[in-house]
């Protein structure tokens, strides 16, 4: 009899070696699931991506492609061909390839000069479509080769357009007007029209706050607006009968109401499918008979599946209750009886799962994260506590493996980004479990402003950054101290993006933390307003005015205003190419802390944007984090 291996702590390298799954796609006849599998490549900076498959019955997974950077898998309507994109040259954009269902070598389709996004087949299967900006013409190319490449800020930004190309051969042709930016699209069944999510300006800020829902007519190349009442919307889906289009998001009156909306394509009538939803609708797929939707709903730290019918708005029915509670992808079978999802839990990594819509036990179809069973994990539990204004706050507490009741431990307060993000009941191997393995208690709260608790909670930090949300966090820390878990003399705070904002804010408001790790954080809201790619609407939505009209509203909520009060040793990190929170924000914090005599380091990661994508950088950051915590906590 084989000796059972004793569980051990995972290393950062082992954690980074776990595959990451995405882009789940069910073939039209329902007999094969394709998905993108990203894995660490020895000696390479980035993860390699290839397309794999598994049957709905859980047979062994197998690779469909062998590319280094393959993605965007799309089945042809007859299920006989898989289209996908592949990066074949570092200096060229990804290209479109076609793979026969029976296997063999994929064939390249045409030559693209700009990177394709949202690859799709048209309903008749004769053409492929995608989004991409207009490439340079020959004259512009020659001019740029001479160094004549000056461009006007904003004015020369190029919108994404909808393109089509023959599935046999041919040159791509733009079919949407050059005057609008198309961000999402979905074909109507006849293939002559497409529902589109578009804006008048090609900026992310416009997509967030001034999106329009419309219909593109291929015959006239004109876009007709159906509605401009939405805010922060996405997940555009056309019903199988072609009569309705749905989107998920908020409205002009309430940008934080992440709900499901149906719009009649002939009359433009808008129906609110999820009024008074407690959580947030984050993913949707139509039922095959067009009677309603299967919704993935964020409810606090869990994610659940529900159905909602067009003729019964507001009546959500829980389905597929046997699935793990951290869900990502979603596909619905052709008969509408089965769902497939990418799912994970507190003690299981990400896998492909199958479940009936009826309450039943779900079936795991893959074993991509089987190595997790070898790791010794800390116990994670859900905790709640009261905070200012009568709000109840939720959070996850991960205890070190071997935790002893009554013993106090060094504790890391981890703050998510967004601020409309959330922590959920997933594996959380990096960094939550790895920090627990180093002997730290990790508190991961969802303060006011987080997603998954309804519109009122999601907007509860409007004109209140650094006050109510900060108090929510401190009340959570106090809960752990009062419970005899956290050592009040050994506390640290860790966050990135908006979490970086609250980290930098925290060290200027209290001296109770012995160490801080601040990643790509907003430190000076006045200067940030003019630097980010989501100007002007993002901060003006949250702070209630422009900084030029109400400068005090920005300065009174900026860490830099109070930086001379800081005493906490702070490790700062930032991606050098970040356009969402430009690196100048971290420069300001670094020099401010230096001026205040606070021990600080700023680590800059080349080539990185808002977050770290290169595996060596991810490993370096975790190792630096552990060293910083050990030195100061």
XYZ file of C-alpha atoms in Angstrom:
633
model
C 0.000 0.000 0.000
C 1.455 3.361 -1.018
C 2.383 5.702 1.795
C 0.179 8.777 1.951
C 2.100 11.999 1.404
C 1.835 14.482 4.237
C 0.484 17.893 3.133
C 3.098 20.649 2.995
C 3.187 24.385 2.453
C 3.075 25.587 -1.141
C 5.956 27.653 -2.449
C 5.494 30.766 -4.527
C 6.879 28.895 -7.548
C 4.349 26.081 -7.104
C 1.537 28.586 -6.748
C 2.602 30.319 -9.953
C 2.772 26.937 -11.715
C -0.957 26.314 -11.293
C -2.812 26.630 -14.626
C -5.202 29.552 -15.089
C -8.333 28.718 -17.104
C -10.495 31.127 -19.093
C -12.733 31.577 -22.165
C -14.911 28.480 -21.749
C -16.737 27.654 -25.022
C -19.289 24.862 -25.584
C -19.521 23.468 -29.119
C -22.915 23.945 -30.839
C -23.951 20.285 -30.539
C -22.818 20.254 -26.896
C -20.243 17.486 -27.174
C -17.014 19.376 -26.498
C -15.863 22.209 -24.257
C -12.911 24.319 -25.340
C -11.041 26.547 -22.910
C -7.836 28.566 -22.735
C -5.164 27.179 -20.431
C -2.379 29.518 -19.288
C 0.729 27.982 -17.733
C 4.151 29.133 -16.646
C 6.849 28.585 -19.272
C 10.378 27.800 -18.057
C 12.716 30.640 -18.925
C 9.936 32.906 -20.223
C 8.553 36.082 -18.661
C 4.883 35.461 -19.442
C 2.568 32.481 -19.234
C 1.949 30.537 -22.399
C -1.637 30.045 -23.527
C -3.042 27.164 -25.541
C -6.541 25.862 -26.191
C -7.625 22.608 -24.562
C -10.810 20.587 -24.569
C -12.825 18.283 -22.341
C -16.106 16.478 -22.948
C -19.192 17.295 -20.870
C -18.764 13.853 -19.303
C -15.328 14.491 -17.844
C -13.058 12.488 -20.139
C -9.376 13.331 -20.090
C -8.502 16.842 -21.236
C -6.458 17.167 -24.390
C -4.732 20.036 -26.164
C -6.356 21.357 -29.314
C -3.550 23.798 -30.120
C 0.144 23.940 -29.350
C 0.691 27.659 -29.699
C 2.649 29.785 -27.309
C -0.023 32.503 -27.237
C -3.361 31.124 -28.435
C -6.727 32.515 -27.358
C -10.270 33.632 -28.230
C -11.594 30.160 -29.212
C -14.847 30.279 -31.205
C -16.769 27.350 -32.686
C -18.269 27.637 -36.143
C -22.096 27.325 -36.170
C -21.844 23.756 -37.484
C -19.253 22.861 -34.841
C -16.767 21.570 -37.421
C -14.158 24.340 -37.086
C -12.553 26.167 -34.188
C -11.366 29.699 -34.917
C -8.806 31.255 -32.594
C -6.072 33.894 -32.454
C -2.360 33.166 -32.256
C 0.626 35.405 -31.665
C 3.211 34.184 -34.160
C 5.595 37.135 -34.199
C 6.579 39.419 -31.323
C 6.541 42.429 -33.614
C 3.194 41.640 -35.235
C -0.363 41.505 -33.840
C -2.088 38.143 -33.242
C -3.505 36.460 -36.335
C -6.649 34.392 -36.904
C -6.296 30.626 -37.386
C -8.789 27.874 -38.185
C -8.578 24.341 -36.773
C -10.705 21.482 -38.178
C -12.770 19.620 -35.570
C -11.142 16.319 -36.535
C -7.703 17.750 -35.798
C -4.611 18.470 -37.836
C -2.627 21.628 -38.351
C -4.444 24.970 -38.061
C -4.443 27.235 -41.113
C -3.819 30.951 -41.008
C -6.555 33.215 -42.308
C -5.427 36.412 -44.011
C -3.086 39.054 -42.596
C -4.182 41.426 -39.825
C -2.387 44.682 -39.115
C -4.055 45.425 -35.765
C -4.842 43.095 -32.877
C -8.304 41.469 -33.152
C -10.620 41.374 -30.139
C -13.970 39.624 -29.592
C -13.486 37.127 -32.404
C -16.823 35.671 -33.573
C -18.397 33.692 -36.403
C -21.300 35.316 -38.192
C -24.552 33.310 -37.825
C -24.199 31.681 -41.270
C -20.631 30.584 -40.513
C -19.305 32.056 -43.750
C -17.478 34.969 -42.178
C -15.546 35.911 -39.067
C -15.835 39.214 -37.246
C -13.757 41.057 -34.678
C -13.061 44.462 -33.150
C -9.895 46.413 -33.915
C -8.787 49.988 -34.553
C -8.143 51.189 -38.092
C -4.553 50.358 -39.112
C -2.242 52.972 -40.552
C -2.503 53.577 -44.265
C 0.596 53.477 -46.463
C 1.155 57.240 -46.282
C 0.985 57.266 -42.479
C 3.370 54.302 -42.270
C 5.956 56.086 -44.400
C 5.593 59.226 -42.317
C 6.097 57.311 -39.069
C 9.144 55.521 -40.470
C 10.713 58.950 -40.873
C 10.004 59.771 -37.240
C 7.052 62.008 -38.036
C 4.866 60.319 -35.442
C 3.552 63.188 -33.306
C -0.067 62.718 -32.272
C -2.646 64.930 -30.636
C -3.711 63.786 -27.193
C -7.286 62.420 -27.266
C -8.016 63.915 -30.708
C -5.929 61.336 -32.568
C -7.107 58.316 -30.594
C -8.537 55.699 -32.937
C -11.810 53.929 -32.142
C -12.322 50.188 -32.299
C -14.408 49.257 -35.320
C -16.250 46.078 -36.256
C -14.502 44.133 -39.020
C -15.529 41.144 -41.121
C -13.573 38.704 -43.254
C -14.407 35.580 -45.226
C -13.919 32.299 -43.377
C -12.191 30.995 -46.527
C -9.847 33.847 -47.387
C -9.897 37.526 -48.097
C -9.029 40.885 -46.647
C -10.785 42.252 -43.532
C -13.305 45.006 -44.130
C -14.528 47.539 -41.576
C -18.338 47.528 -41.398
C -19.006 50.018 -38.592
C -18.760 53.805 -38.962
C -15.402 55.388 -38.275
C -17.166 58.020 -36.183
C -18.090 55.662 -33.331
C -16.130 53.332 -31.052
C -17.570 49.810 -30.800
C -16.730 48.055 -27.517
C -18.981 44.982 -27.684
C -21.199 43.421 -30.306
C -23.549 40.468 -30.758
C -25.000 39.256 -34.055
C -28.713 39.117 -34.698
C -29.739 35.700 -36.100
C -30.047 36.911 -39.713
C -26.460 38.220 -39.711
C -27.522 41.477 -41.331
C -27.500 43.428 -38.105
C -25.578 43.420 -34.848
C -26.381 44.842 -31.436
C -23.510 47.093 -30.389
C -22.278 48.836 -27.277
C -20.679 52.025 -28.559
C -19.492 55.504 -27.633
C -18.871 58.725 -29.497
C -15.297 58.922 -28.169
C -12.761 56.061 -28.122
C -11.945 56.460 -24.422
C -12.504 54.074 -21.506
C -13.983 56.990 -19.582
C -16.709 57.305 -22.215
C -17.434 53.586 -22.060
C -17.893 53.788 -18.299
C -20.113 56.842 -18.101
C -21.494 57.619 -21.580
C -22.143 54.283 -23.315
C -24.912 53.778 -25.855
C -26.737 50.630 -26.820
C -27.618 50.404 -30.490
C -28.056 48.340 -33.627
C -25.610 48.350 -36.536
C -27.178 47.766 -39.963
C -24.649 46.234 -42.352
C -26.601 47.444 -45.364
C -26.376 51.112 -44.474
C -23.353 50.947 -42.105
C -25.369 53.110 -39.742
C -25.874 52.690 -36.002
C -29.304 53.366 -34.523
C -29.360 54.165 -30.810
C -31.692 52.074 -28.653
C -30.806 53.585 -25.274
C -28.288 55.907 -23.651
C -29.594 55.518 -20.097
C -26.963 53.016 -18.947
C -23.696 53.352 -17.032
C -20.881 50.837 -16.544
C -22.530 48.202 -18.715
C -21.286 45.121 -20.522
C -22.083 41.480 -21.249
C -24.067 42.275 -24.404
C -26.201 39.253 -25.413
C -28.841 38.870 -28.171
C -31.667 36.383 -27.548
C -31.728 33.306 -29.818
C -34.984 34.522 -31.410
C -33.380 37.910 -32.158
C -36.042 39.941 -30.385
C -34.221 41.069 -27.256
C -30.776 42.214 -26.218
C -29.555 42.190 -22.629
C -26.836 44.091 -20.823
C -25.592 44.090 -17.244
C -24.792 47.273 -15.349
C -26.170 50.475 -13.889
C -28.059 53.481 -15.158
C -27.666 57.217 -15.390
C -29.553 57.507 -12.090
C -27.602 54.783 -10.292
C -24.263 53.723 -11.731
C -23.723 51.193 -8.934
C -26.819 49.074 -9.629
C -25.221 46.110 -11.410
C -28.451 44.621 -12.743
C -29.744 42.741 -15.784
C -31.687 44.720 -18.387
C -33.598 43.538 -21.458
C -34.184 45.848 -24.416
C -36.701 45.069 -27.146
C -34.871 45.387 -30.460
C -37.903 46.517 -32.436
C -39.436 49.030 -30.018
C -36.533 49.940 -27.714
C -38.573 49.124 -24.604
C -36.258 48.660 -21.600
C -37.200 46.110 -18.914
C -35.420 45.864 -15.564
C -35.095 42.125 -14.984
C -33.521 42.263 -11.523
C -35.148 45.068 -9.511
C -33.998 45.279 -5.890
C -31.306 42.656 -6.431
C -29.280 42.225 -3.242
C -26.104 41.246 -5.052
C -24.773 42.075 -8.519
C -25.430 40.402 -11.872
C -21.952 39.772 -13.285
C -22.498 37.296 -16.166
C -25.516 36.306 -18.246
C -26.405 33.752 -20.916
C -29.757 33.304 -22.657
C -31.876 30.208 -22.207
C -32.195 28.543 -25.636
C -35.949 29.234 -25.880
C -35.376 32.998 -25.324
C -37.685 32.934 -22.297
C -35.081 34.302 -19.913
C -31.508 34.281 -18.664
C -29.140 32.253 -16.576
C -27.411 34.827 -14.383
C -24.207 34.602 -12.431
C -24.877 36.714 -9.349
C -22.292 38.012 -6.883
C -23.763 37.713 -3.396
C -21.275 38.911 -0.813
C -18.242 36.617 -0.906
C -20.079 33.942 -2.937
C -21.269 33.644 -6.529
C -24.479 31.810 -7.383
C -26.459 30.944 -10.510
C -30.050 32.088 -10.939
C -32.623 32.101 -13.698
C -34.931 35.014 -14.429
C -37.772 35.029 -16.960
C -38.700 37.919 -19.233
C -42.338 37.654 -18.153
C -41.441 37.625 -14.417
C -38.898 40.407 -13.722
C -37.503 40.303 -10.210
C -38.285 36.624 -9.618
C -34.846 35.073 -9.442
C -34.655 31.323 -8.914
C -31.494 29.712 -7.562
C -30.228 26.888 -9.772
C -27.208 24.559 -9.935
C -26.701 24.860 -6.192
C -24.050 22.131 -6.089
C -21.409 24.233 -7.824
C -18.502 25.778 -5.885
C -19.221 29.359 -4.859
C -16.441 31.147 -6.791
C -17.551 31.140 -10.436
C -16.022 32.713 -13.536
C -17.101 31.353 -16.910
C -20.608 30.276 -17.902
C -22.060 28.258 -20.787
C -25.595 26.865 -21.214
C -26.377 23.656 -23.118
C -28.521 23.714 -26.245
C -31.447 22.076 -24.435
C -31.219 24.570 -21.570
C -30.933 21.831 -18.938
C -27.211 21.942 -18.158
C -24.687 24.648 -17.312
C -20.907 24.598 -17.443
C -18.702 26.948 -15.464
C -15.164 27.649 -14.345
C -15.307 27.328 -10.584
C -13.156 27.093 -7.470
C -13.562 27.085 -3.705
C -11.596 27.844 -0.550
C -9.743 24.521 -0.798
C -9.943 23.655 -4.523
C -8.342 25.376 -7.474
C -10.014 26.425 -10.707
C -11.623 23.655 -12.788
C -14.316 23.128 -15.409
C -17.601 21.994 -13.796
C -20.955 20.692 -15.041
C -24.304 20.929 -13.301
C -27.970 20.469 -14.043
C -30.100 23.541 -13.474
C -31.973 21.493 -10.892
C -30.652 21.355 -7.294
C -28.125 18.563 -7.625
C -24.517 17.594 -7.066
C -22.204 19.202 -9.590
C -19.497 17.260 -11.428
C -15.910 18.394 -11.814
C -14.725 17.699 -15.364
C -11.016 18.568 -15.151
C -8.093 18.023 -12.793
C -6.015 21.058 -13.684
C -5.378 22.025 -10.042
C -4.975 18.531 -8.573
C -1.676 19.541 -6.940
C -3.591 21.762 -4.498
C -4.535 18.622 -2.555
C -0.855 18.244 -1.637
C -0.687 21.664 -0.027
C -1.299 22.420 3.610
C -3.802 25.269 3.643
C -4.901 27.605 6.376
C -8.557 27.589 7.365
C -10.575 30.468 5.887
C -13.811 31.564 7.507
C -16.410 34.248 6.896
C -16.745 36.939 9.566
C -19.104 39.896 9.947
C -18.963 43.020 12.069
C -20.951 46.236 12.552
C -19.588 49.549 11.337
C -20.518 53.208 11.230
C -23.901 54.115 9.838
C -25.489 50.816 10.815
C -23.743 48.858 8.042
C -22.727 45.239 8.442
C -19.369 44.433 6.869
C -18.213 41.017 5.669
C -14.724 39.675 5.327
C -12.674 36.524 5.030
C -10.154 35.557 7.684
C -7.449 33.077 6.749
C -5.643 31.523 9.709
C -2.130 30.094 9.598
C -2.036 26.293 9.215
C -1.770 24.850 12.716
C -3.442 27.891 14.235
C -3.777 27.625 18.023
C -6.826 29.095 19.691
C -5.912 31.771 22.226
C -2.572 32.616 20.613
C -2.217 36.016 18.955
C -0.653 36.218 15.506
C 0.828 38.928 13.302
C -1.976 40.052 11.017
C -2.124 41.478 7.503
C -5.083 43.640 6.497
C -5.551 43.036 2.767
C -7.581 45.629 0.815
C -9.087 44.948 -2.610
C -9.199 47.342 -5.551
C -12.033 48.912 -7.446
C -13.337 50.274 -5.177
C -16.194 48.238 -6.663
C -14.264 44.978 -6.344
C -14.697 42.286 -3.720
C -13.045 39.353 -2.023
C -14.763 36.028 -2.616
C -14.504 32.470 -1.361
C -11.877 31.281 -3.833
C -8.623 29.436 -3.246
C -6.662 32.668 -2.804
C -3.325 30.899 -2.963
C -1.489 34.122 -3.887
C -1.064 35.919 -1.593
C -3.646 34.973 1.065
C -2.692 31.332 1.647
C 1.014 31.900 1.048
C 1.049 34.648 3.690
C -0.858 32.352 6.068
C 1.827 29.713 5.491
C 4.388 32.311 6.606
C 2.553 32.561 9.940
C 0.257 35.547 9.307
C -3.458 35.895 9.872
C -4.932 37.543 6.763
C -8.085 39.674 6.962
C -9.710 40.337 3.561
C -12.736 42.649 4.107
C -15.381 43.938 1.708
C -15.929 47.504 2.978
C -18.648 49.858 1.766
C -18.298 50.429 -1.958
C -17.668 46.722 -2.638
C -19.616 44.753 -5.231
C -22.087 42.039 -4.290
C -24.128 43.786 -1.609
C -26.587 45.813 -3.661
C -26.605 49.285 -5.200
C -26.892 51.243 -1.945
C -23.877 49.516 -0.409
C -21.927 49.799 -3.676
C -22.411 53.577 -3.683
C -22.041 54.072 0.063
C -18.530 55.515 -0.302
C -19.535 58.245 -2.767
C -18.104 61.539 -1.462
C -16.790 59.510 1.471
C -13.471 58.008 0.390
C -11.147 57.461 3.331
C -13.849 57.922 5.974
C -16.557 55.260 6.139
C -14.557 52.659 4.230
C -11.494 53.285 6.408
C -13.638 52.876 9.523
C -15.034 49.618 8.118
C -11.480 48.296 7.809
C -10.397 49.404 11.258
C -13.509 47.864 12.817
C -12.561 44.560 11.200
C -9.050 44.759 12.628
C -10.511 45.583 16.037
C -12.763 42.512 15.769
C -9.760 40.231 15.331
C -7.916 41.910 18.176
C -10.951 41.623 20.443
C -11.303 37.947 19.491
C -7.760 37.231 20.642
C -6.595 36.399 17.093
C -4.624 39.461 15.959
C -1.649 40.854 17.828
C -2.240 44.647 18.025
C 1.529 45.202 18.080
C 2.127 43.258 14.862
C -0.229 44.627 12.223
C 0.435 45.265 8.527
C -1.654 46.667 5.676
C -1.465 45.523 2.041
C -3.361 46.768 -1.034
C -3.149 47.698 -4.721
C -5.028 50.187 -6.923
C -7.924 51.436 -4.777
C -6.516 49.098 -2.149
C -3.296 51.042 -2.597
C -5.251 54.251 -2.063
C -6.615 52.999 1.254
C -3.184 51.651 2.207
C -1.515 55.026 1.655
C -4.452 56.732 3.348
C -4.272 54.381 6.345
C -0.619 55.090 7.100
C -1.358 58.828 7.150
C -4.360 58.422 9.474
C -3.058 55.922 12.031
C 0.252 54.668 13.349
C -1.046 51.255 14.416
C 0.468 49.438 11.422
C 4.110 48.330 11.630
C 4.462 47.778 7.879
C 2.647 48.638 4.664
C 2.789 47.343 1.089
C 1.245 49.829 -1.346
C 0.835 48.808 -4.983
C -0.090 51.177 -7.843
C -2.092 53.308 -5.426
C -3.917 56.612 -5.838
C -2.012 58.918 -3.504
C -2.879 62.439 -4.725
C -6.423 62.596 -6.070
C -6.026 66.091 -7.555
C -3.089 65.098 -9.765
C -4.522 61.628 -10.427
C -7.619 63.212 -11.984
C -5.487 64.639 -14.783
C -3.276 61.587 -15.274
C -5.522 58.527 -15.545
C -7.205 57.091 -18.644
C -10.586 57.259 -16.863
C -10.686 61.057 -16.554
C -12.879 62.955 -15.961
C -15.846 60.851 -14.917
C -14.430 58.310 -12.463
C -13.324 60.622 -9.671
C -16.041 63.178 -10.372
C -18.615 60.413 -9.871
C -17.132 59.421 -6.523
C -16.109 62.852 -5.223
C -19.071 64.819 -6.562
C -17.218 67.557 -8.460
C -14.216 68.383 -10.617
C -10.995 69.177 -8.724
C -10.818 72.595 -10.375
C -14.183 73.530 -8.882
C -13.865 71.788 -5.510
C -10.125 71.310 -4.822
C -10.706 70.708 -1.125
C -12.856 67.663 -1.884
C -9.768 66.096 -3.476
C -7.052 67.336 -1.135
C -8.951 66.407 2.022
C -9.135 62.774 0.830
C -5.569 62.450 -0.473
C -2.805 60.682 1.414
C -0.277 63.257 0.206
C -2.084 65.993 2.133
C -1.252 64.202 5.395
C 1.956 62.376 4.435
C 4.065 64.114 7.074
C 2.006 62.309 9.726
C 3.096 58.894 8.459
C 5.530 56.703 10.418
C 4.860 53.240 8.930
C 7.700 51.620 6.924
C 6.224 51.283 3.436
C 7.135 49.128 0.451
C 5.747 50.692 -2.754
C 5.523 48.907 -6.115
C 4.263 50.028 -9.511
C 4.170 48.942 -13.154
C 6.183 51.368 -15.254
C 3.624 51.442 -18.095
C 0.507 51.835 -15.925
C -2.018 54.204 -17.520
C -4.898 53.539 -15.120
C -2.916 54.727 -12.083
C 0.246 56.301 -13.542
C 3.512 55.692 -11.741
C 3.773 59.383 -10.810
C 1.354 58.588 -7.976
C 3.936 56.296 -6.406
C 6.729 58.791 -7.018
C 4.759 61.298 -4.965
C 4.253 58.871 -2.083
C 7.901 57.790 -2.119
C 9.295 61.315 -1.900
C 6.670 62.356 0.627
C 7.581 59.475 2.930
C 11.280 60.180 2.459
C 10.651 63.805 3.417
C 8.811 62.631 6.543
C 11.749 60.411 7.511
C 9.809 57.183 6.954
C 11.631 54.062 5.788
C 10.426 53.318 2.269
C 11.343 51.538 -0.944
C 9.842 51.934 -4.409
C 10.111 48.933 -6.734
C 9.406 49.625 -10.424
C 8.452 46.759 -12.737
C 9.363 47.436 -16.399
C 6.834 46.679 -19.149
C 4.010 46.215 -16.631
C 0.696 48.043 -16.647
C -1.933 48.176 -13.904
C -0.943 44.975 -12.136
C 1.786 42.451 -12.827
C 1.555 40.003 -15.723
C 5.095 38.668 -15.945
C 5.722 35.626 -13.766
C 9.211 36.649 -12.532
C 7.738 39.979 -11.429
C 4.910 38.243 -9.555
C 7.414 36.033 -7.759
C 9.691 38.970 -6.995
C 6.826 40.981 -5.498
C 5.722 38.193 -3.181
C 9.274 37.536 -2.001
C 9.837 41.248 -1.343
C 6.524 41.395 0.516
C 7.522 38.541 2.825
C 10.936 40.102 3.449
C 9.349 43.468 4.252
C 6.861 41.926 6.648
C 9.510 39.848 8.401
C 11.759 42.873 8.823
C 9.053 45.092 10.307
C 6.255 42.907 11.685
